[in-house]
Short mmCIF file of C-alpha atoms in Angstrom, two decimals:
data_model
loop_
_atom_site.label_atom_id
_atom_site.label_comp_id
_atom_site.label_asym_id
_atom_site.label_seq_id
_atom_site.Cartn_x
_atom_site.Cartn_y
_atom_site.Cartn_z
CA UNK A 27 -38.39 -246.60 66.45
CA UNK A 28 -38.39 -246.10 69.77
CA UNK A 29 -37.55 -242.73 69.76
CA UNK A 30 -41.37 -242.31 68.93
CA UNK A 31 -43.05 -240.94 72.25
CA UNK A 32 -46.58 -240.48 73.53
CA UNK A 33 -45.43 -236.52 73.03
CA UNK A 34 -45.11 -237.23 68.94
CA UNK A 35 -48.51 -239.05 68.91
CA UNK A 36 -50.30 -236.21 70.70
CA UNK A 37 -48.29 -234.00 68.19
CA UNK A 38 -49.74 -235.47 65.10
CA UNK A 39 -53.18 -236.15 66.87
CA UNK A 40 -52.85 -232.17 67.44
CA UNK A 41 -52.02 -231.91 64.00
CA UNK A 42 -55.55 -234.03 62.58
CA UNK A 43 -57.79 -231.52 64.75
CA UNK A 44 -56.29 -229.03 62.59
CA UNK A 45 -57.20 -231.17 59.70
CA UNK A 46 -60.51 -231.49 60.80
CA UNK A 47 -61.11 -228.37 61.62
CA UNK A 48 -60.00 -226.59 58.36
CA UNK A 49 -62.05 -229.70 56.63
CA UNK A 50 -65.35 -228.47 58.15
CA UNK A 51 -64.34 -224.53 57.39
CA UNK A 52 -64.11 -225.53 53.89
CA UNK A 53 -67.00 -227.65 53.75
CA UNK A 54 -69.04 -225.21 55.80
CA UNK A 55 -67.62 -221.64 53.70
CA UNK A 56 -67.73 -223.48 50.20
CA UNK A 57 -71.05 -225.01 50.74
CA UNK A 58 -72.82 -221.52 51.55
CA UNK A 59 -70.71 -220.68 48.17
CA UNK A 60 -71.15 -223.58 46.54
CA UNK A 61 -75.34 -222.95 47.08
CA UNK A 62 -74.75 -218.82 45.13
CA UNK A 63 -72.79 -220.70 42.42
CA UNK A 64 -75.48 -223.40 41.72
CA UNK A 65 -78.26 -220.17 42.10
CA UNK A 66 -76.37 -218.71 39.71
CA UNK A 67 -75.50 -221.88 37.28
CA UNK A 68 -79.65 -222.25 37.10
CA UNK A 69 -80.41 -218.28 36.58
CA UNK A 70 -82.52 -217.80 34.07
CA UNK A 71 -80.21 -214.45 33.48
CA UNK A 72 -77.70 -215.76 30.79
CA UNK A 73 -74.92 -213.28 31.89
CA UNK A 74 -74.86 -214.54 35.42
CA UNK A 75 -74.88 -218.25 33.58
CA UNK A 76 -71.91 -217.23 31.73
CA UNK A 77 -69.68 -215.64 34.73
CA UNK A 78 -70.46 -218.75 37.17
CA UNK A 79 -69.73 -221.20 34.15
CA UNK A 80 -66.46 -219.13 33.95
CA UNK A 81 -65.70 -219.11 37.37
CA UNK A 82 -66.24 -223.21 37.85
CA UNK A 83 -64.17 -224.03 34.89
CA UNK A 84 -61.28 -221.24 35.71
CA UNK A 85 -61.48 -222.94 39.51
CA UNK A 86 -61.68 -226.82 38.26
CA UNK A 87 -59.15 -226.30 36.03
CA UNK A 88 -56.02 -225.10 37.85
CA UNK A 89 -54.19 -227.40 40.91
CA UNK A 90 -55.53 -226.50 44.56
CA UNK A 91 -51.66 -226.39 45.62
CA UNK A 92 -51.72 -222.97 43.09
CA UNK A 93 -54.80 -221.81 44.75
CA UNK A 94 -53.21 -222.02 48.12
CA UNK A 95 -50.12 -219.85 47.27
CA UNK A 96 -52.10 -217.66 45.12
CA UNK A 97 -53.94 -217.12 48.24
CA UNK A 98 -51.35 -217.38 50.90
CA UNK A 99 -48.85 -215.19 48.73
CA UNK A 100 -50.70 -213.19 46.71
CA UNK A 101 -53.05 -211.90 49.77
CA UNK A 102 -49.35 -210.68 51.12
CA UNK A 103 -48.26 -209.18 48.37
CA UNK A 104 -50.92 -207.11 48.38
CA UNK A 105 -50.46 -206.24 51.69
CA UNK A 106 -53.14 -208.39 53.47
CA UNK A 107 -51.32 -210.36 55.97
CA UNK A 108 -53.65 -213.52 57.04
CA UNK A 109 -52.93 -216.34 59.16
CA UNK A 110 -52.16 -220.02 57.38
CA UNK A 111 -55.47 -220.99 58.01
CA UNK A 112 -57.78 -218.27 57.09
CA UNK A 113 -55.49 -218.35 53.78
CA UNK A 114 -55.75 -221.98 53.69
CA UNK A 115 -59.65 -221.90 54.79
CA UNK A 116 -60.33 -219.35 51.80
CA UNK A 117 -58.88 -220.96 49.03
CA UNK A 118 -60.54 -224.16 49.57
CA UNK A 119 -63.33 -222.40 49.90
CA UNK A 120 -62.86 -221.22 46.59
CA UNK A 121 -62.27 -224.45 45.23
CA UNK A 122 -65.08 -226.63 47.18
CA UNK A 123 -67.60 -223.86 46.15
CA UNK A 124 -66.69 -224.56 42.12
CA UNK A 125 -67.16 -228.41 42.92
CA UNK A 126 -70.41 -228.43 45.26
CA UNK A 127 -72.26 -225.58 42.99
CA UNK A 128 -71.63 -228.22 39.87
CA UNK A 129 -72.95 -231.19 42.13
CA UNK A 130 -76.00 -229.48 43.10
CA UNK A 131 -76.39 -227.90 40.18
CA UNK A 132 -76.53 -231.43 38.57
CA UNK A 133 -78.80 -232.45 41.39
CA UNK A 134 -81.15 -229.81 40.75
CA UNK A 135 -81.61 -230.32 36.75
CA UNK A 136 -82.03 -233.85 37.36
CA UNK A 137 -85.28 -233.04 38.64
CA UNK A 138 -87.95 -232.91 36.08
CA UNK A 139 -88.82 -229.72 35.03
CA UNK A 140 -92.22 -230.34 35.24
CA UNK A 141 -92.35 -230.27 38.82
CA UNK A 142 -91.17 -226.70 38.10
CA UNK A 143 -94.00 -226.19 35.57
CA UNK A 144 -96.30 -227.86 37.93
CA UNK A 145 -95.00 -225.47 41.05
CA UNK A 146 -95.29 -222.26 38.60
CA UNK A 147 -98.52 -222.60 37.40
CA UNK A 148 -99.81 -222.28 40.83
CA UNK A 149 -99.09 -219.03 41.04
CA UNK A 150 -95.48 -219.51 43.02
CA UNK A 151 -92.47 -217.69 42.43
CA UNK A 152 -90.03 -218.96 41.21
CA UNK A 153 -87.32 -218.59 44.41
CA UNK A 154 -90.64 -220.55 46.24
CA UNK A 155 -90.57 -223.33 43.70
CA UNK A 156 -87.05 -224.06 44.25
CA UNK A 157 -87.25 -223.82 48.07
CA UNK A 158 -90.39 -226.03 48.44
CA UNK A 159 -90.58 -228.18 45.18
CA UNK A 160 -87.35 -228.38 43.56
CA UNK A 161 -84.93 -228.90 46.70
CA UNK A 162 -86.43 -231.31 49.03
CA UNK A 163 -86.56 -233.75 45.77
CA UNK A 164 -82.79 -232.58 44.69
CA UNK A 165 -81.34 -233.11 48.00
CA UNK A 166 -81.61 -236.86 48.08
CA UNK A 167 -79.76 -237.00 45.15
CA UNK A 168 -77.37 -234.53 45.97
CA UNK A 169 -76.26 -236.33 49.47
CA UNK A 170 -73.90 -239.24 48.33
CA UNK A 171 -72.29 -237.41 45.94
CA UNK A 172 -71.78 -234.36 48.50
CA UNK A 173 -70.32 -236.75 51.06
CA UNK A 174 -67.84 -238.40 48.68
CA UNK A 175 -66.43 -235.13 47.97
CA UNK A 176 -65.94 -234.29 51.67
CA UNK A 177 -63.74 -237.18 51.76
CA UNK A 178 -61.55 -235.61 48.60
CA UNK A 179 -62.25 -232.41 50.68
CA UNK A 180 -60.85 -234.15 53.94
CA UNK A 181 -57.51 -235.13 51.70
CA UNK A 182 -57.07 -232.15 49.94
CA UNK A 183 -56.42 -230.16 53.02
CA UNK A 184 -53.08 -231.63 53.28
CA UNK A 185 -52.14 -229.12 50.49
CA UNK A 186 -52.59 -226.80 53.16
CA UNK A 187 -48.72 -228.06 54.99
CA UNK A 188 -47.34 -226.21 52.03
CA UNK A 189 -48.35 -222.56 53.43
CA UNK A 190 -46.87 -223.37 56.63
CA UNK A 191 -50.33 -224.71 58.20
CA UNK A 192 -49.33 -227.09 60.78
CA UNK A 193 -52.13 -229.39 60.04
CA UNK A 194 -51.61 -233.46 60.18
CA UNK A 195 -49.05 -233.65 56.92
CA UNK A 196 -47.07 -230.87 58.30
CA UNK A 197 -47.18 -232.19 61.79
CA UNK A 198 -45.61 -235.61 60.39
CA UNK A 199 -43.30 -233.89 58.53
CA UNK A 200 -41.99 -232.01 61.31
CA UNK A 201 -41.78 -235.18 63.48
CA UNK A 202 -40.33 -237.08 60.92
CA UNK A 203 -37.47 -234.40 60.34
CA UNK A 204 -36.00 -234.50 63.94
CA UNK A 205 -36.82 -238.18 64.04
CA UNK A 206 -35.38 -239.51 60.24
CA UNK A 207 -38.52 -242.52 60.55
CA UNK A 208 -40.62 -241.44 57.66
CA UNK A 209 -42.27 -245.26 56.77
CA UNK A 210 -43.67 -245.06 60.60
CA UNK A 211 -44.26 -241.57 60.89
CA UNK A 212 -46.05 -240.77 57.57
CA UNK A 213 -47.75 -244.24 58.39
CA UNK A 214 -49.47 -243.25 61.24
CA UNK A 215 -50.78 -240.06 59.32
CA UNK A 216 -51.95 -242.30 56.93
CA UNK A 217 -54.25 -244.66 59.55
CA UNK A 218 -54.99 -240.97 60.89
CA UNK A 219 -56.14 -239.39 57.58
CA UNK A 220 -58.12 -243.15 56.76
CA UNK A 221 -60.27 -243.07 60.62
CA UNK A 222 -61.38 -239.53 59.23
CA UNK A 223 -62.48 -240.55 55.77
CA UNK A 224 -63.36 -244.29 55.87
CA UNK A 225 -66.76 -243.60 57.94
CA UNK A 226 -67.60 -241.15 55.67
CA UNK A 227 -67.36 -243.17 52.31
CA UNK A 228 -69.03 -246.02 54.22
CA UNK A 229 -71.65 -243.44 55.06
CA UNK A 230 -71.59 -241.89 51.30
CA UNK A 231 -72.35 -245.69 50.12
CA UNK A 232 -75.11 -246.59 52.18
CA UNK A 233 -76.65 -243.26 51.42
CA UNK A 234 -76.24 -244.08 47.67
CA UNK A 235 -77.64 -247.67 48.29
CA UNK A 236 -80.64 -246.19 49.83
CA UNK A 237 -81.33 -243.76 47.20
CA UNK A 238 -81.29 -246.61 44.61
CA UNK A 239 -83.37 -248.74 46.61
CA UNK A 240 -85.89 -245.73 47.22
CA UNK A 241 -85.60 -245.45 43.19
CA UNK A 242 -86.43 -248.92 42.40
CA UNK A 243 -89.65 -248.68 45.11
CA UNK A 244 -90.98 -245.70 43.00
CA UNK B 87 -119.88 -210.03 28.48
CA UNK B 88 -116.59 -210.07 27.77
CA UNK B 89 -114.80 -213.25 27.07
CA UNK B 90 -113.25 -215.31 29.97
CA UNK B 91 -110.15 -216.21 26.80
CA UNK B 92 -109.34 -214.70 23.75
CA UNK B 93 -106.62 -215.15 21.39
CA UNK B 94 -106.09 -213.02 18.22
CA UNK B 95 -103.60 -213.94 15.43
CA UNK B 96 -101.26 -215.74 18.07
CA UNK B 97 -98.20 -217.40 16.47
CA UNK B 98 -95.65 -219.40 18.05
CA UNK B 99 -92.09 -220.92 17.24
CA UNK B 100 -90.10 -223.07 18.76
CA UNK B 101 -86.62 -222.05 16.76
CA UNK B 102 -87.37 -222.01 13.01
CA UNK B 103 -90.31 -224.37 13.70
CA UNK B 104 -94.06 -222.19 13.57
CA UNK B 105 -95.91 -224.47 15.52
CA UNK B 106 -99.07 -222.14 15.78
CA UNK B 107 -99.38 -220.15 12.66
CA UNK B 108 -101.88 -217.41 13.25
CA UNK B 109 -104.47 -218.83 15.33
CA UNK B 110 -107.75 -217.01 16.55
CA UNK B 111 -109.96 -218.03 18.90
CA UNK B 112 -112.44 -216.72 22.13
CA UNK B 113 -113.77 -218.94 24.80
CA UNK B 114 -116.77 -217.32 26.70
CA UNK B 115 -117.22 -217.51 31.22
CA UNK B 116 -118.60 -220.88 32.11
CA UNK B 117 -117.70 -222.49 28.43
CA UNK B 118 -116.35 -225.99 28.44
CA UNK B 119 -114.09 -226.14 25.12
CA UNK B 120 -112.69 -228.95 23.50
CA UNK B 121 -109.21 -228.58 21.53
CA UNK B 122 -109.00 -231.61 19.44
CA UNK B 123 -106.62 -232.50 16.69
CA UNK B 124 -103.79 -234.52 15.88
CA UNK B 125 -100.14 -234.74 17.29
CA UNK B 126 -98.42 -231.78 16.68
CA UNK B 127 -101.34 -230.35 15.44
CA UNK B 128 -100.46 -227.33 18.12
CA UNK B 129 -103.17 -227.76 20.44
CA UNK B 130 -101.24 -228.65 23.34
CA UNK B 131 -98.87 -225.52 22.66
CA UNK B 132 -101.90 -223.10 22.22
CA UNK B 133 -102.59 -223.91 25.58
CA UNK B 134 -99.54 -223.72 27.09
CA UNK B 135 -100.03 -219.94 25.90
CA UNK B 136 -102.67 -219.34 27.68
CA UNK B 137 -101.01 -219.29 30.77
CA UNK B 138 -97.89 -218.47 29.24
CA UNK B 139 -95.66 -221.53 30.08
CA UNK B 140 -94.92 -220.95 26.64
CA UNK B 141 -93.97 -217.05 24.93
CA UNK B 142 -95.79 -215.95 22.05
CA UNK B 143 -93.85 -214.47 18.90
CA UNK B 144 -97.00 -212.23 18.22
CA UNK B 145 -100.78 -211.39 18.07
CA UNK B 146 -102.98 -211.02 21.32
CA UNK B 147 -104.31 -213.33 24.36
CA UNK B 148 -106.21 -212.00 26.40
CA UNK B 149 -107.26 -213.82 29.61
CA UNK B 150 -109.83 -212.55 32.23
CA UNK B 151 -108.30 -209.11 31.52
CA UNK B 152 -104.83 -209.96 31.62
CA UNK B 153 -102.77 -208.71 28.49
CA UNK B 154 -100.98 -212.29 28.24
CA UNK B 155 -98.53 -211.30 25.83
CA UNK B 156 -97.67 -208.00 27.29
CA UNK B 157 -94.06 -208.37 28.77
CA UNK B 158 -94.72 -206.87 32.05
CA UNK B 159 -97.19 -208.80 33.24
CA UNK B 160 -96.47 -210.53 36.32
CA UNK B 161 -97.00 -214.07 35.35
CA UNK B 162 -98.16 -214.86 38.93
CA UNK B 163 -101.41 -212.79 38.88
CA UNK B 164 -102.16 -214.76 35.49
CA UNK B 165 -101.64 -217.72 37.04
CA UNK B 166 -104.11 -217.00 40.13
CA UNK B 167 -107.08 -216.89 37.68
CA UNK B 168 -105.70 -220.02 35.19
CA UNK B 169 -105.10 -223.73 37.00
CA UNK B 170 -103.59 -226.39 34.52
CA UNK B 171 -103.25 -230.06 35.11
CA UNK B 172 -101.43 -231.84 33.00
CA UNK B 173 -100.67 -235.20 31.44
CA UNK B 174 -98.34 -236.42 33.93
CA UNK B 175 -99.87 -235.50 36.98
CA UNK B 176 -96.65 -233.78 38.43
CA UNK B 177 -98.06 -234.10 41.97
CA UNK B 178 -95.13 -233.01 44.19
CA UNK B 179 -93.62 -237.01 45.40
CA UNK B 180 -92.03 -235.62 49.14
CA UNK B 181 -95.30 -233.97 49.67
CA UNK B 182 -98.71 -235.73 50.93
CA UNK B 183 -102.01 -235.11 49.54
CA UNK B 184 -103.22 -232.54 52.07
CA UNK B 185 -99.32 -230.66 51.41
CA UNK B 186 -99.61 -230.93 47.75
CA UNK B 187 -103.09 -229.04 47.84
CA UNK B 188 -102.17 -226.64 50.60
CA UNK B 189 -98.49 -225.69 49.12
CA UNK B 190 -99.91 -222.91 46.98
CA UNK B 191 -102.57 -221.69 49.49
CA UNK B 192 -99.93 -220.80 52.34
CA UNK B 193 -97.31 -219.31 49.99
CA UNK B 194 -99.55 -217.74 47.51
CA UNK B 195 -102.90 -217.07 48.85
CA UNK B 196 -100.83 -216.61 52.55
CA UNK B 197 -103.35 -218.51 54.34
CA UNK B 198 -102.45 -220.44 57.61
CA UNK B 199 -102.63 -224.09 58.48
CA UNK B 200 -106.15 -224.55 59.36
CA UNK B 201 -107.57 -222.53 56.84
CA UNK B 202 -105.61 -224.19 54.47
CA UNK B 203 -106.36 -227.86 55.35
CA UNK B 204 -110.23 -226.59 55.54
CA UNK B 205 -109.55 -225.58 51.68
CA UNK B 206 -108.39 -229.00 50.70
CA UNK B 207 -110.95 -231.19 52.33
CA UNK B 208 -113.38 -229.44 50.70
CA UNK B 209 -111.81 -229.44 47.36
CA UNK B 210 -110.43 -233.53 48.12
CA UNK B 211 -114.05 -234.23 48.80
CA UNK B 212 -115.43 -232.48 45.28
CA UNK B 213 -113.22 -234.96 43.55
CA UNK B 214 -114.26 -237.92 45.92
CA UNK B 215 -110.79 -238.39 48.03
CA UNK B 216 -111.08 -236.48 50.95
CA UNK B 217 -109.91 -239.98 53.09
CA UNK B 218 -106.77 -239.82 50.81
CA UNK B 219 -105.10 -236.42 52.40
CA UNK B 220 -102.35 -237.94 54.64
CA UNK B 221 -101.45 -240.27 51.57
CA UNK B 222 -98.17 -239.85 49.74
CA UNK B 223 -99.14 -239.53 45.91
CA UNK B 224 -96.89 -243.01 45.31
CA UNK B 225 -99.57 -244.44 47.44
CA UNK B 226 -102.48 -243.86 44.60
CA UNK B 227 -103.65 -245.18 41.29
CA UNK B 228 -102.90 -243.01 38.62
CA UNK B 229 -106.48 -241.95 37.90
CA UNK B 230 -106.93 -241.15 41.65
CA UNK B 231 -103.27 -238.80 41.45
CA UNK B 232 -104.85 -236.58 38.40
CA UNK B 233 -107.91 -236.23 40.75
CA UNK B 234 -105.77 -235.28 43.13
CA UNK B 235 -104.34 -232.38 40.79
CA UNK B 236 -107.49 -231.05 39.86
CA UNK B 237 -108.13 -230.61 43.12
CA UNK B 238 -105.02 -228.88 43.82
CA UNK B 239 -105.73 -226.22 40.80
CA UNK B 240 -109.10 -226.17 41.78
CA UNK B 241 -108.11 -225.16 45.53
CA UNK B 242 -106.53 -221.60 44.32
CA UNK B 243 -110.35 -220.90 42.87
CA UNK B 244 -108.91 -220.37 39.50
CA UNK B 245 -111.67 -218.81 36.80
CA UNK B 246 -110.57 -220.37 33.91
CA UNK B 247 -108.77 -224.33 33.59
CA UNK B 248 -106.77 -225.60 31.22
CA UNK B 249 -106.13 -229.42 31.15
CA UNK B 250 -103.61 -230.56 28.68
CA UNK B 251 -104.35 -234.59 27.81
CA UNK B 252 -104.95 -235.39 31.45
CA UNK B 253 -106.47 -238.65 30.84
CA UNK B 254 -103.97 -240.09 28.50
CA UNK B 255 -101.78 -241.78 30.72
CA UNK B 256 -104.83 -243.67 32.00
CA UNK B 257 -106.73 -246.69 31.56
CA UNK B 258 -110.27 -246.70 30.41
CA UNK B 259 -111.60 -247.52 34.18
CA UNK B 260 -109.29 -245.00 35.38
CA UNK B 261 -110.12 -242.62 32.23
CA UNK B 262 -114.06 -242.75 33.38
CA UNK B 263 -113.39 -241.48 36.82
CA UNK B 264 -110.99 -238.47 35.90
CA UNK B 265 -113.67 -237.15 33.14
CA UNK B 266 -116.64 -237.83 35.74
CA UNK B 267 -114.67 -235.52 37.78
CA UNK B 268 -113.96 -233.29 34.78
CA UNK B 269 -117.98 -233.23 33.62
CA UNK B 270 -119.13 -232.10 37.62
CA UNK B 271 -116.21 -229.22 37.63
CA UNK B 272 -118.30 -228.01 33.94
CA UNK B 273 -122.03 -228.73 35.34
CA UNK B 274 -121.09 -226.64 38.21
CA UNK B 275 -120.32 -224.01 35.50
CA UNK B 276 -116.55 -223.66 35.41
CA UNK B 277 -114.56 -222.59 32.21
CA UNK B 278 -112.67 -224.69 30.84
CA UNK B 279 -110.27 -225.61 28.22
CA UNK B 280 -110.24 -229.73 27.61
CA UNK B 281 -107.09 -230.78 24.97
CA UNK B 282 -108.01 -234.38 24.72
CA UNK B 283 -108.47 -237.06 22.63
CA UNK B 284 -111.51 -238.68 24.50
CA UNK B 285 -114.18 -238.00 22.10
CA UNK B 286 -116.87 -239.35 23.93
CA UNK B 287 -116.13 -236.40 26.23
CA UNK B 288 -115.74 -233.85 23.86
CA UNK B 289 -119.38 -235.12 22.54
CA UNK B 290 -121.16 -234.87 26.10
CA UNK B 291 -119.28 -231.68 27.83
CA UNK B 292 -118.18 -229.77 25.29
CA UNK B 293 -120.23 -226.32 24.26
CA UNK B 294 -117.71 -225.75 21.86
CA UNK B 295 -115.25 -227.80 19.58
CA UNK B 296 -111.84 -226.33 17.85
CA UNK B 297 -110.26 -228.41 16.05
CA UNK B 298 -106.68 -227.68 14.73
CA UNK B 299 -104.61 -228.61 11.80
CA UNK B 300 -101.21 -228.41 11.01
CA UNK B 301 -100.60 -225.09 13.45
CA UNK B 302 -104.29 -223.49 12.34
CA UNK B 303 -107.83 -223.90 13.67
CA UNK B 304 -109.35 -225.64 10.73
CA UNK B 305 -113.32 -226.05 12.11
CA UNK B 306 -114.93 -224.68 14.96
CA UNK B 307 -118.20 -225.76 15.89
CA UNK B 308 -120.49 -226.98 18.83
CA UNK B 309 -120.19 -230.88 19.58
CA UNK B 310 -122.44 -231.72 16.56
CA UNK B 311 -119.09 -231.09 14.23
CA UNK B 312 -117.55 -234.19 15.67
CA UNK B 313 -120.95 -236.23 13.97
CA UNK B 314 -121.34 -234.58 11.08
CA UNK B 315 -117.75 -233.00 10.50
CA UNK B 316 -117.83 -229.93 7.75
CA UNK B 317 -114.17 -230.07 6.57
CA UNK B 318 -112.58 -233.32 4.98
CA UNK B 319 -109.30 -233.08 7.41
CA UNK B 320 -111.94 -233.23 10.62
CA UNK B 321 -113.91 -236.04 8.94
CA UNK B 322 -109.83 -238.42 8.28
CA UNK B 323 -109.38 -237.20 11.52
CA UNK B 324 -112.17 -238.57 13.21
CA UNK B 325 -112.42 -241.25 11.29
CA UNK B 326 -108.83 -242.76 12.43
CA UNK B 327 -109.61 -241.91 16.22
CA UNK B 328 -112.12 -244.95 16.50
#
């Protein structure tokens, strides 16, 4: 136990920036995806309907760990060499895009489509519609549930220690192999990982409490 | 003169369903028309045509010299010469008054600010809420929110309007001071085609009456076929409606 030094701490604190930094590359990359796969979820073209329904359910349905080797691997094997993190960044891109587009989406269609109507019939496009009409109403909705997922999103990035990203996980595993202490090691990951995503799901539940009492107002 | 709206053997289906089964009718500039009949008769759906929310299966519409029916029409120049307000208001909630008015002005009509807030006092004030701009719609009575539409359609200077039951989510207080509205818009010579199931109106404002029946228009007449009704379906359907 006391083998545990200020250096280990400053390790693993090393370790969470990593964390949070691929966190807000993923949120960041697969939210400007995550917007093209909700566009085209909503097209009005069926075939672009089709090939993003394809895309969320091929994404959705296979593990994230897969996605990062496919990524990390199967970039090298075709002779792309990336860093850990770029192939780490990019596949849960991939995956948070798939996730987001089918929140938004959701957000979106709950929206009556008369407001569409409504926004149509005056003569707007319908790219105008969306952007003044449809979004400013869907984006209250879509908030909470966004947020919630970031903390998944925050988790999930641990997956990333398997391609040899030295993010949090793999910083406490690294410690704990020199230093044999895993119950304190991976513990103080744990309280690490939790000061990240406890604010967050505090503020995902007062967003959702103010939506509902915005709802019962109206 | 050529007429302001003029459908020709239109029929629509929703799925195997013909809703409007060969319908022809022509509404002349400055004509205030009532489409009566009961639910599901197609009335609201023939209107929805008009300004093609809705696809026709065939037959003609023409509207102030658009080919309605013709695939590549833009939809948007349509829509600049037809306003609709509709049952439900659908007054745009994160928007104010004033914004809910001025939306289509700046991104259709590409006006700026001033020009467009000029454009909805003027049109607020024709429908007697000009002191209402900075409001939130949330923040009205129903009857003053579907005032608040028909000024917003009325802002884009449409030549033809189409209101689809506008009043029937409304008391009768409320009811009285939408159609007052509805009855200065048709003095002041605007065309207009009323689906509604406020007789009284139809009676006073009305130059013209269709009434439909089970997807056809069974009698067409000035107001005086709503008295003395020609066709026994007009007469039962009159007769249940008070």
């Amino acid at each position: 136990m006391g083998d545990f030094s200020s250096g280990h701490m400053i390790y693993l604190l090393n370790g969470l920036m990593w964390t949070v930094l691929l966190s807000m590359l993923a949120m960041l990359l697969g939210g400007i995806a995550g917007f093209a796969v909700m566009l085209a979820r909503i097209s009005q073209r069926r075939w672009l309907r089709r090939i993003s329904l394809g895309y969320v359910q091929i994404v959705q349905g296979t593990p994230l760990l897969i996605q990062m080797f496919l990524m990390y691997f199967g970039l090298g094997v075709a002779g792309i060499e990336v860093p850990a993190l770029v192939a780490a960044a990019l596949a849960m891109m991939i995956y948070s895009s798939a996730y987001l587009g089918e929140i938004w989406r959701g957000s979106v269609l709950s929206i009556d489509n008369t407001q569409f109507e409504a926004a149509e019939t005056l003569a707007l496009t319908r790219w105008q519609s969306l952007v003044d009409v449809i979004l400013p109403q869907a984006l209250r909705i879509a908030t909470p549930p966004t947020v919630g997922f970031t903390v998944q999103l925050v988790k999930n990035t641990s997956l990333a220690s398997v391609v040899g990203f030295l993010e949090l996980t793999r910083s406490a595993q690294v410690i704990n192999n020199s230093l044999f202490e895993p119950f304190l090691v991976f513990g103080i990951a744990a309280v690490l990982y939790f000061a990240v995503c406890y604010p967050l799901s505090l503020w995902s539940r007062i967003l959702e409490r103010k939506l509902n009492a915005g709802r019962r107002q109206a | 003169m050529p007429a302001a709206v003029k459908l020709e053997n239109v029929v629509k289906r929703f799925g195997a369903l013909e809703v409007l089964k060969g319908i022809s009718f022509d509404i002349e500039a400055g004509q205030v028309v009532a489409l009566i009949g009961a639910s599901g008769s197609g009335k609201s759906t023939a209107l929805r045509c008009i300004n093609r929310l809705e696809q026709i299966q065939s037959g003609t519409i023409e509207v102030c010299g658009h080919r309605v029916e013709d695939p590549a029409l833009d939809p948007r120049s349509l829509r600049q010469d037809v306003g609709m307000v509709f049952q439900s208001y659908n007054l745009f909630p994160h928007m104010t008054v004033g914004e809910n008015v001025m939306l289509a002005l700046k991104r259709v009509k590409r006006m700026d600010r001033s020009a467009a807030r000029k454009v909805a006092e003027r049109v607020l004030r024709q429908v007697g809420l000009a002191e209402k701009i900075d409001n939130y719609p949330e923040q009205l009575s129903g009857g003053q929110q579907q005032r608040v539409a028909i000024a917003r359609s009325l802002a884009m200077a449409p030549k033809v309007m189409l209101f689809d039951e506008v009043t029937s989510a409304l008391d009768p207080k409320l009811t009285g001071e939408v159609l007052r509205v509805m009855e200065d818009l048709a003095k002041a010579g605007m065309t207009m085609v009323v689906v509604t199931h406020e007789m009284a109106f139809a009676r006073r404002a009305a130059d013209k009456v269709i009434f439909m029946h089970q997807g056809h228009v069974h009698e067409v007449g000035d107001a005086s076929i709503l008295t003395t009704p020609e066709t026994p379906e007009l007469r039962e359907f009159l007769d249940h409606d008070l």
